[in-house]
XYZ file of C-alpha atoms in Angstrom:
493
model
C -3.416 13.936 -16.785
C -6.146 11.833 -18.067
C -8.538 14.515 -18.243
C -6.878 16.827 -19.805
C -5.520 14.653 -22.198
C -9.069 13.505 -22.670
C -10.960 16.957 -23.112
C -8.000 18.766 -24.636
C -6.095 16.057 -27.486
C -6.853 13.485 -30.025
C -4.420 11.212 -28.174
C -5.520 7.434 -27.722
C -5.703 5.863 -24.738
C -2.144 3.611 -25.870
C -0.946 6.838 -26.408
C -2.103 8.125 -22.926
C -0.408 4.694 -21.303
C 2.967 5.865 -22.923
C 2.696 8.967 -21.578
C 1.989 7.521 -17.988
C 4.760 4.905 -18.835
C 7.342 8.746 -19.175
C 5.963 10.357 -16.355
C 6.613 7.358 -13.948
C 10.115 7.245 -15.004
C 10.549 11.490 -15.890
C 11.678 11.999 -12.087
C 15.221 10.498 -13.613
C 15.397 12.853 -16.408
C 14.216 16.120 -14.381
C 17.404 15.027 -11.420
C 19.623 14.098 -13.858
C 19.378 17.374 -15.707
C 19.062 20.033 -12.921
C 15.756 21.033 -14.425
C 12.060 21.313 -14.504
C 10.252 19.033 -17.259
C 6.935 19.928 -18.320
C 4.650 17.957 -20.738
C 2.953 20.052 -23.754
C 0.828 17.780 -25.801
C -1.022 19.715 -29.143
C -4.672 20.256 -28.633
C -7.223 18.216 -30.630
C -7.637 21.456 -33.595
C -3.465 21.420 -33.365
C -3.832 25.686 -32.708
C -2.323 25.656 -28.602
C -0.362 23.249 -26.477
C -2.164 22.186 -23.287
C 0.337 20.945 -20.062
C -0.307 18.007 -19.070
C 2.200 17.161 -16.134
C 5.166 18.616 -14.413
C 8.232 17.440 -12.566
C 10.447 19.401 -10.297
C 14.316 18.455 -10.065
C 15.152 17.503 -6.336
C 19.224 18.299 -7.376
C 18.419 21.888 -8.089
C 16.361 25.004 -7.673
C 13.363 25.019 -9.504
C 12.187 27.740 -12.413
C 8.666 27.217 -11.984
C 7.427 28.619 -8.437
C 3.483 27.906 -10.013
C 1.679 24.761 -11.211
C 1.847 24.493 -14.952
C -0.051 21.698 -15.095
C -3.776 22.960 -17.075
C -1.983 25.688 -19.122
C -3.218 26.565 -22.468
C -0.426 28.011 -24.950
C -1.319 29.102 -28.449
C 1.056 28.154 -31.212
C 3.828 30.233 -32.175
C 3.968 31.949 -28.547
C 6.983 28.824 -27.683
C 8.766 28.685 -30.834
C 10.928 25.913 -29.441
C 7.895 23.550 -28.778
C 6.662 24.174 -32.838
C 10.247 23.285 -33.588
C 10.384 20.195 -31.830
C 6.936 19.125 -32.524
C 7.558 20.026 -36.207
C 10.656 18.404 -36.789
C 10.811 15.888 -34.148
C 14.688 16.927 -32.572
C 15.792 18.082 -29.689
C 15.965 22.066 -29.797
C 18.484 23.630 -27.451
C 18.469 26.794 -29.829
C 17.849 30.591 -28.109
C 19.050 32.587 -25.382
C 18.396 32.141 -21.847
C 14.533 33.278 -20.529
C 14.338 35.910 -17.732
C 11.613 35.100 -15.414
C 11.126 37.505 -11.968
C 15.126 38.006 -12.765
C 16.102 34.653 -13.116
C 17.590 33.178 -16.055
C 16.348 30.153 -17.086
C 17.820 27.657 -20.336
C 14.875 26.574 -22.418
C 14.866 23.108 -24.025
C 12.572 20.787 -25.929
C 12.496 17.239 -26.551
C 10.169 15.671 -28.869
C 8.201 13.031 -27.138
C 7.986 9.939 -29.773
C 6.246 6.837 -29.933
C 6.334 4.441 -32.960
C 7.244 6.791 -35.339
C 4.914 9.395 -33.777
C 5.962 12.513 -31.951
C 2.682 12.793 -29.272
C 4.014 15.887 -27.159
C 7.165 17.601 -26.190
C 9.045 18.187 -22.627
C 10.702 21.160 -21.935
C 13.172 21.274 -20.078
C 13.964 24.043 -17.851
C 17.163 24.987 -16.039
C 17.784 27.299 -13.185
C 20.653 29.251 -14.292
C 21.347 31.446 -11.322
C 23.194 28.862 -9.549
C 25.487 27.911 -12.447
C 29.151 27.569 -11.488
C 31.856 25.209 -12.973
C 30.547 21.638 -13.028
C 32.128 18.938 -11.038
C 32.719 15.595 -12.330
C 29.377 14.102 -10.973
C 27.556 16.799 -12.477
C 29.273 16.247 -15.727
C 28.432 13.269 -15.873
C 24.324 13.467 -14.513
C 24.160 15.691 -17.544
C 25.363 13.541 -19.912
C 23.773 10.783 -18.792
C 20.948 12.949 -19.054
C 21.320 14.143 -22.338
C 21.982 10.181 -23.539
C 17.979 9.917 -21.995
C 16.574 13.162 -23.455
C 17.741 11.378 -27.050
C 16.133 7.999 -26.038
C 12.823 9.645 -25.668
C 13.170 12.035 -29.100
C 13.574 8.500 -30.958
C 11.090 6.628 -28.523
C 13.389 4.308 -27.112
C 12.595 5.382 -23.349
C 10.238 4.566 -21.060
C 10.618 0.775 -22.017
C 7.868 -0.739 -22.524
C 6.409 -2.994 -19.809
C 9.107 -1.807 -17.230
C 6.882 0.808 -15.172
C 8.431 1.688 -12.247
C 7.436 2.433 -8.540
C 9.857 5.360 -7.765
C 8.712 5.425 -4.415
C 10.786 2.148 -4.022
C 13.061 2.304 -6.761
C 16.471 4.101 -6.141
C 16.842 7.592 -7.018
C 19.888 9.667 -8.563
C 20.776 10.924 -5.119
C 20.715 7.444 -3.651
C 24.154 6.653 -5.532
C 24.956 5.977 -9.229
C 27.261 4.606 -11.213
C 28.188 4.630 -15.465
C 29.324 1.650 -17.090
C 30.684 1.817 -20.892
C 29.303 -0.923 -22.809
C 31.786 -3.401 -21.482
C 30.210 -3.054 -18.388
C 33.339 -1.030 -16.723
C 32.621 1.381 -14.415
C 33.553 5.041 -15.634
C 31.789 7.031 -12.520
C 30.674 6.102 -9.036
C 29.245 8.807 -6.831
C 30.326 8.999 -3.687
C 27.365 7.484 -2.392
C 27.144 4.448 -4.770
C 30.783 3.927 -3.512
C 29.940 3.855 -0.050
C 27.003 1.442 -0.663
C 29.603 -1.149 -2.169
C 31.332 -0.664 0.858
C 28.737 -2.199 2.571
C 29.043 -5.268 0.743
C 32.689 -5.650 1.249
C 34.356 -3.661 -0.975
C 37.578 -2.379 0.273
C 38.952 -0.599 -3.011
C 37.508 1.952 -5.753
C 35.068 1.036 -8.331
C 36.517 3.021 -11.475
C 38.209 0.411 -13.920
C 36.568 -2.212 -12.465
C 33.899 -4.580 -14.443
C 30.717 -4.414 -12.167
C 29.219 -7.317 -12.970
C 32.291 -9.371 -11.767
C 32.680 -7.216 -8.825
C 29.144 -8.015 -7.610
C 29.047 -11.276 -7.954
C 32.408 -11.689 -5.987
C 30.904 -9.848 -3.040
C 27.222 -11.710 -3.040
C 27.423 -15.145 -1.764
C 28.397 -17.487 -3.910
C 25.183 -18.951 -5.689
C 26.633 -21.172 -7.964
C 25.081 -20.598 -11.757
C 22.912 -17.296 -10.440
C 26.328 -15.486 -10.149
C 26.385 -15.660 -13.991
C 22.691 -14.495 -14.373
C 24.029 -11.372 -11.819
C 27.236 -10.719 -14.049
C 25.274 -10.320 -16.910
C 22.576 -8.323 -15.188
C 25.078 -5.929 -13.530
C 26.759 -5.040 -16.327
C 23.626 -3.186 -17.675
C 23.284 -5.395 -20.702
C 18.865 -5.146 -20.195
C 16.619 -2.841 -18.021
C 16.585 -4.515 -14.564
C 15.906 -4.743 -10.795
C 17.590 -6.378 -8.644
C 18.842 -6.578 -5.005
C 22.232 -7.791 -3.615
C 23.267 -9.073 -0.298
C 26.796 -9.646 1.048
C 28.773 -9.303 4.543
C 25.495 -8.232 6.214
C 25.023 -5.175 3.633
C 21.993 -5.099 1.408
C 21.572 -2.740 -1.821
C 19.071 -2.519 -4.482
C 20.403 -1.850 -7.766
C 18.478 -0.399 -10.716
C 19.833 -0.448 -14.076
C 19.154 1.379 -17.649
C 20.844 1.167 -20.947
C 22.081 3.753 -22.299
C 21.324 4.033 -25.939
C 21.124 7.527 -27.762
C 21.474 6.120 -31.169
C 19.782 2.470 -30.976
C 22.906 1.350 -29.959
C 23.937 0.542 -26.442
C 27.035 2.916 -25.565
C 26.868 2.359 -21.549
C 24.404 1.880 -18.577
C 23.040 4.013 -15.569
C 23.292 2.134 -12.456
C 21.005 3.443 -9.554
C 21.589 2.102 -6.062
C 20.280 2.309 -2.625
C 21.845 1.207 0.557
C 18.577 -0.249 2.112
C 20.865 -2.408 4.787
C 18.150 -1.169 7.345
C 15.261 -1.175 5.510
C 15.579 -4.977 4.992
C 16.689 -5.561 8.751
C 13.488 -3.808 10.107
C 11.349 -5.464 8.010
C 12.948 -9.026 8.891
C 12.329 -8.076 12.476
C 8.601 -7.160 11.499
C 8.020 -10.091 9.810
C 9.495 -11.970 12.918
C 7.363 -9.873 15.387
C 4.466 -10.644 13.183
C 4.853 -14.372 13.307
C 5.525 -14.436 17.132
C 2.274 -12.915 17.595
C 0.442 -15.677 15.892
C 2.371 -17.715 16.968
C 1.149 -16.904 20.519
C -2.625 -16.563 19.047
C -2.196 -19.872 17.809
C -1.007 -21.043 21.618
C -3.728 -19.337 23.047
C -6.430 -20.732 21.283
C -4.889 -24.224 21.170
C -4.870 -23.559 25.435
C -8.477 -22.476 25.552
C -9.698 -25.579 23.375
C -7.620 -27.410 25.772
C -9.587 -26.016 28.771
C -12.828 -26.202 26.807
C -12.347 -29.977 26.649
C -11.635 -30.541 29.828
C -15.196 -28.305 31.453
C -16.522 -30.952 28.674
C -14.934 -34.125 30.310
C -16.137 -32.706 33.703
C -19.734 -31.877 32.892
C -20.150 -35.431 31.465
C -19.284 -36.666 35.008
C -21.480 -34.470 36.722
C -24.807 -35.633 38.623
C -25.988 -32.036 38.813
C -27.840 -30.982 36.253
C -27.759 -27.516 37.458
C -23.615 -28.270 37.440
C -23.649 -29.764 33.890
C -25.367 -26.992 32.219
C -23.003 -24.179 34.333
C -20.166 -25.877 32.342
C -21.627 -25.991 29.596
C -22.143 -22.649 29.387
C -18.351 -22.023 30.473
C -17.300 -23.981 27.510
C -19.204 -22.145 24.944
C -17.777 -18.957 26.666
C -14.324 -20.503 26.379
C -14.993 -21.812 22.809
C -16.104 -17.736 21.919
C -12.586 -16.258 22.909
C -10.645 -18.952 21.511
C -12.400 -17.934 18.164
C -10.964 -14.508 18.092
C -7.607 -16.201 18.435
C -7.459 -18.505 16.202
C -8.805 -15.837 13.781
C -6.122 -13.723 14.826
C -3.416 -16.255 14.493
C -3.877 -16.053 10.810
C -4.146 -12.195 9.945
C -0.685 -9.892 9.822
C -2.006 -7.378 12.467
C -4.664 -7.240 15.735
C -8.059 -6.677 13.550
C -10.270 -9.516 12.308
C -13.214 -9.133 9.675
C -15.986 -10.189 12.715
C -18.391 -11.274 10.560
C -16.836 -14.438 10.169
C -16.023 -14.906 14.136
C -20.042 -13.892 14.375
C -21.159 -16.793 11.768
C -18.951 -19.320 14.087
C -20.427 -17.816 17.038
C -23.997 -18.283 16.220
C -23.678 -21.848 14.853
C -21.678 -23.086 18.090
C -24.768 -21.499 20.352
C -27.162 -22.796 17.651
C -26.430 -26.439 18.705
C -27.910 -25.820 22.290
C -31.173 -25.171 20.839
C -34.089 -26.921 22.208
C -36.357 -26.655 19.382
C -36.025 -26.247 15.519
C -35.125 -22.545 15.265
C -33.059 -20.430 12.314
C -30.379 -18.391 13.635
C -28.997 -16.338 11.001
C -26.820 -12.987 10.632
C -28.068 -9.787 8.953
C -25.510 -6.658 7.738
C -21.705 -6.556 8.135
C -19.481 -6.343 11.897
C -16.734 -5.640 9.490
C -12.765 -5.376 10.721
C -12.608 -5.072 14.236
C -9.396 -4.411 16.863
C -8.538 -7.610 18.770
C -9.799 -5.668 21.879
C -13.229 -5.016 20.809
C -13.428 -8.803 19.024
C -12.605 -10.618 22.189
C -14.920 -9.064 24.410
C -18.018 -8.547 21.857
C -17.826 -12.450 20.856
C -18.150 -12.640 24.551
C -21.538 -11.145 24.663
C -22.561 -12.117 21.613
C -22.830 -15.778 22.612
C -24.312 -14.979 25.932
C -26.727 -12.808 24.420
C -27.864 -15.356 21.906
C -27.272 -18.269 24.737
C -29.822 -16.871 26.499
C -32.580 -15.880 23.845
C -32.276 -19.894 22.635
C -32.845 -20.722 25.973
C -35.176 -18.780 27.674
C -37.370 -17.479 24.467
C -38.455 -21.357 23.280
C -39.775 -24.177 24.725
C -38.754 -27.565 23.520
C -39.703 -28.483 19.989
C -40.723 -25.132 19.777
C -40.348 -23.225 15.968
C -38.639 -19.893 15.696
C -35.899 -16.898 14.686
C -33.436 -15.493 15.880
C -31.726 -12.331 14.105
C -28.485 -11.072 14.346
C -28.546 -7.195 12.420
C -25.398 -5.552 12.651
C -25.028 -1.744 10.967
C -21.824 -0.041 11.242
C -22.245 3.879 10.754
C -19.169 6.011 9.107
C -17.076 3.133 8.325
C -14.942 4.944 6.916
C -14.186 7.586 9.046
C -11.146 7.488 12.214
C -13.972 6.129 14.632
C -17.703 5.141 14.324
C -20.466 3.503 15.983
C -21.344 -0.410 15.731
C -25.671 -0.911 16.117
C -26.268 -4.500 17.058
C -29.405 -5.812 17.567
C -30.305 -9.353 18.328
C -34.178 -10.210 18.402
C -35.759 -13.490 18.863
C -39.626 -14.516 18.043
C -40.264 -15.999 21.054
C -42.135 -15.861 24.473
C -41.023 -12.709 25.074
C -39.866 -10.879 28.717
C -41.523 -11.722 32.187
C -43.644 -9.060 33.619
C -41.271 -6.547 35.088
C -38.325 -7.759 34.308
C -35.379 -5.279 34.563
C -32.000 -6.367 32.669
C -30.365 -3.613 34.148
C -30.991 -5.229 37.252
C -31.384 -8.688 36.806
C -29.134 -11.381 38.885
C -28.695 -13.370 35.954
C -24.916 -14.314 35.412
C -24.981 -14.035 31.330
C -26.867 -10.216 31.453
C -24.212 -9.699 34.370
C -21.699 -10.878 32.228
C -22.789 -8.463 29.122
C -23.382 -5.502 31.155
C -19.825 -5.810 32.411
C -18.465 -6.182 29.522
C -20.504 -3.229 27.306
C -20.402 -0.868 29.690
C -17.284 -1.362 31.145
C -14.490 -2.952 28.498
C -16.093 -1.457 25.400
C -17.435 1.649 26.491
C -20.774 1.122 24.834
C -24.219 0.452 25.760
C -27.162 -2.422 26.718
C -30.682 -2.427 26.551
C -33.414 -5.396 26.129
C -36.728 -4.963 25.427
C -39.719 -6.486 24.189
C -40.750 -6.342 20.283
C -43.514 -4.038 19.456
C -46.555 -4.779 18.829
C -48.196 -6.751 16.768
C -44.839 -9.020 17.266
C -43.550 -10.977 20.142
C -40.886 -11.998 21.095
C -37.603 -9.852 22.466
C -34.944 -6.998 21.309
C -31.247 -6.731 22.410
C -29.619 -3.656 21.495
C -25.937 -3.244 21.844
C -24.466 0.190 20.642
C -20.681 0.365 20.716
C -17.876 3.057 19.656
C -15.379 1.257 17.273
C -12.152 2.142 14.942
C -12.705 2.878 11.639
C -12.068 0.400 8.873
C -9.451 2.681 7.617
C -7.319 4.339 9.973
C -4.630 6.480 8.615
């Protein structure tokens, strides 16, 4: 809609807003009236119409089997849409359209903001259906013709009160008409049942809303007055109600064709279920980081005691084993406690990574810069876990093998993830140091060492991915890890 509005009208962009403001609430209109709406808005030179959005009625058949949305119409071709441009009323004149042998009622309503009229819907009705209205129906299409004269004198949308209709109730969800006491004139048979839920044991008809919902919710003490006025439709609101385990969400809308309120539409949703699911999520998702939290509390737990026990031993060989345990330890328990803070099982690893080098970083036995190039970016839990693994034995042993005391030098961490965006890509580590480089003919495929056993296990095995070190090429020194991995996308559908 912006573009066309855009290339095709001299519309400004607080016009365009109001227009967005109609179409988020249109889906209303189009049920309530058994009828397609589309949007003409007069071109920039004021010779054609141009349509600039279109809503199909989920109560009815539709008239429009194509998208109108695009359509150029020259003036004069739709005399109703001159008339109610022109004169800024509802037209209703004219007999019924024939289109592939289907008669169709044409309307137009003048679409008016301060004074201005800025387009016109038409409205268009599927007549081949038609048969003697039943009380709801009479009443959707009065309630819908109480709208249509809202928006001819610009009284609807309201202002400020765009709504989500993917979460807002619909007409078919249940609704109810109040007069302007707040009495209930009509309750479809699914707004009844959905104050059934709450308790209600008689009909709704006669009955003041607004002191009927506020018996059934729990008493609040001076919110019940704040409800009473709200469910009696006296201002455009949202709310939700609970009572005797029932939950419904209640939308309402004054009614007022002629400035002056004469009723309210009431639209309601049993969401009983909804709410109960997503209490058990939210109870699921705390228990899980709940457990992180445990987890990671354990492993610090187990880290200080390898730390207690390495300070008593006479080995030096023995002290540095635990040592190394503890910074193993002190990797996973990283991932949890990152975990036990996010809603789901993926972590943004750069973070975890940072931690990961500055914990190894301390071991260092000379002055050298360990820093972190490119992004990890969100990982599953069962990737993090295992890479933070190998990331601090791979970086253990470059500090401690590549320098000798007091020695200067680098250490780079370069992650690159390719097609982040896509269901699965590839994660490119590489880890190089500056320093003495590899012995002559050493093998890390084949090496006895426990950390490169450790990371081969763990690549090849748990992730799926692949290990390689090497030395730099010349004229540098020093030596390469490469770690290429398979991982999720960032955004999985």
């Amino acid at each position: 809609m912006n573009d066309l509005v855009r290339q095709h009208t001299a519309l400004s962009e607080s016009d365009l807003e109001w227009l967005h403001l109609l179409v988020s609430e249109w889906q209303l209109l189009s049920d309530l009236s058994f009828a397609d709406l589309v949007l003409w808005v007069p071109t920039l030179d004021g010779t054609r119409y141009v349509s600039v959005a279109q809503m199909r009625p989920n109560t009815g058949p539709t008239s429009y089997q194509d998208d109108m949305v695009g359509h150029l119409v020259p003036r004069g071709r739709r005399p109703l849409l001159d008339a109610a441009l022109d004169e800024g009323r509802i037209v209703r004149e004219g007999d019924p359209e024939w289109r592939e042998e289907v008669p169709v009622r044409v309307e137009s309503i003048p679409v008016r903001r301060e004074g201005r009229v800025l387009g016109v819907i038409a409205r268009n009705t599927n007549l081949l259906t038609v048969r003697t209205p039943s009380r709801l129906e009479l009443t959707y299409l009065q309630s819908a013709s109480d709208l249509a004269q809202m928006i001819a004198a610009g009284s609807f949308p309201f202002p400020g009160q765009q709504v989500d209709m993917d979460a807002s109730p619909r007409v078919g969800d249940g609704l109810i008409r109040l007069d302007a006491d707040g009495v209930v004139q009509y309750a479809s048979p699914n707004g009844l049942s959905a104050y059934h839920r709450l308790g209600l044991a008689s009909d709704l008809v006669g009955h003041h809303l607004g002191q009927t919902t506020a018996e059934l919710a729990p008493a609040r003490g001076p919110v019940d007055e704040a409800l009473v006025k709200l469910a009696s439709g006296y201002a455009p609101r949202e709310t939700e109600v609970e009572g005797y385990g029932g939950v419904i969400q209640l939308r309402v809308i004054p009614l007022k064709p002629k400035g002056v309120r004469i009723g309210s539409l009431v639209l309601l949703r049993d969401v009983t279920e909804l709410r109960r699911r997503e209490r058990e999520l939210i109870t699921k998702d705390a228990t899980i980081r709940e457990i992180h939290h445990r987890v990671k509390n354990n492993l610090q737990t187990v880290a200080a005691l390898l730390r207690l026990q390495a300070r008593r031993m006479d080995s030096e060989g023995g002290r540095e084993a635990l040592n190394e345990a503890v910074r193993r330890v002190g990797s996973i328990a990283i991932v949890h406690e990152t975990l036990s803070q996010n809603l789901d099982e993926r972590v943004e690893f750069d973070e975890i990574a940072d931690r990961v080098i500055a914990m190894v970083a301390e071991i260092s036995p000379g002055k050298v810069d360990c820093r972190r190039t490119g992004r990890f970016g969100i990982l599953d839990a069962e990737v993090a876990t295992p890479l933070s693994m190998v990331l601090t034995e791979v970086l253990q042993n470059a500090l401690e093998h590549a320098f000798a005391q007091g020695e200067r030098g680098s250490v780079e961490v370069a992650a690159v993830r390719a097609d982040q965006r896509a269901e699965t890509s590839r994660l490119l580590i590489t880890v190089q140091d500056d320093g003495r480089g590899l012995p002559e003919g050493f093998d890390p495929q084949r090496a006895g060492n426990l950390g490169l056993q450790i990371v081969r296990t763990l690549v090849e095995g748990e992730l799926g991915g692949t290990f390689d070190m090497l030395p730099v090429p010349a004229p540098g020194r020093g030596t390469r890890v490469v770690l290429d991995i398979p991982v999720q996308g960032e955004k999985r559908k």
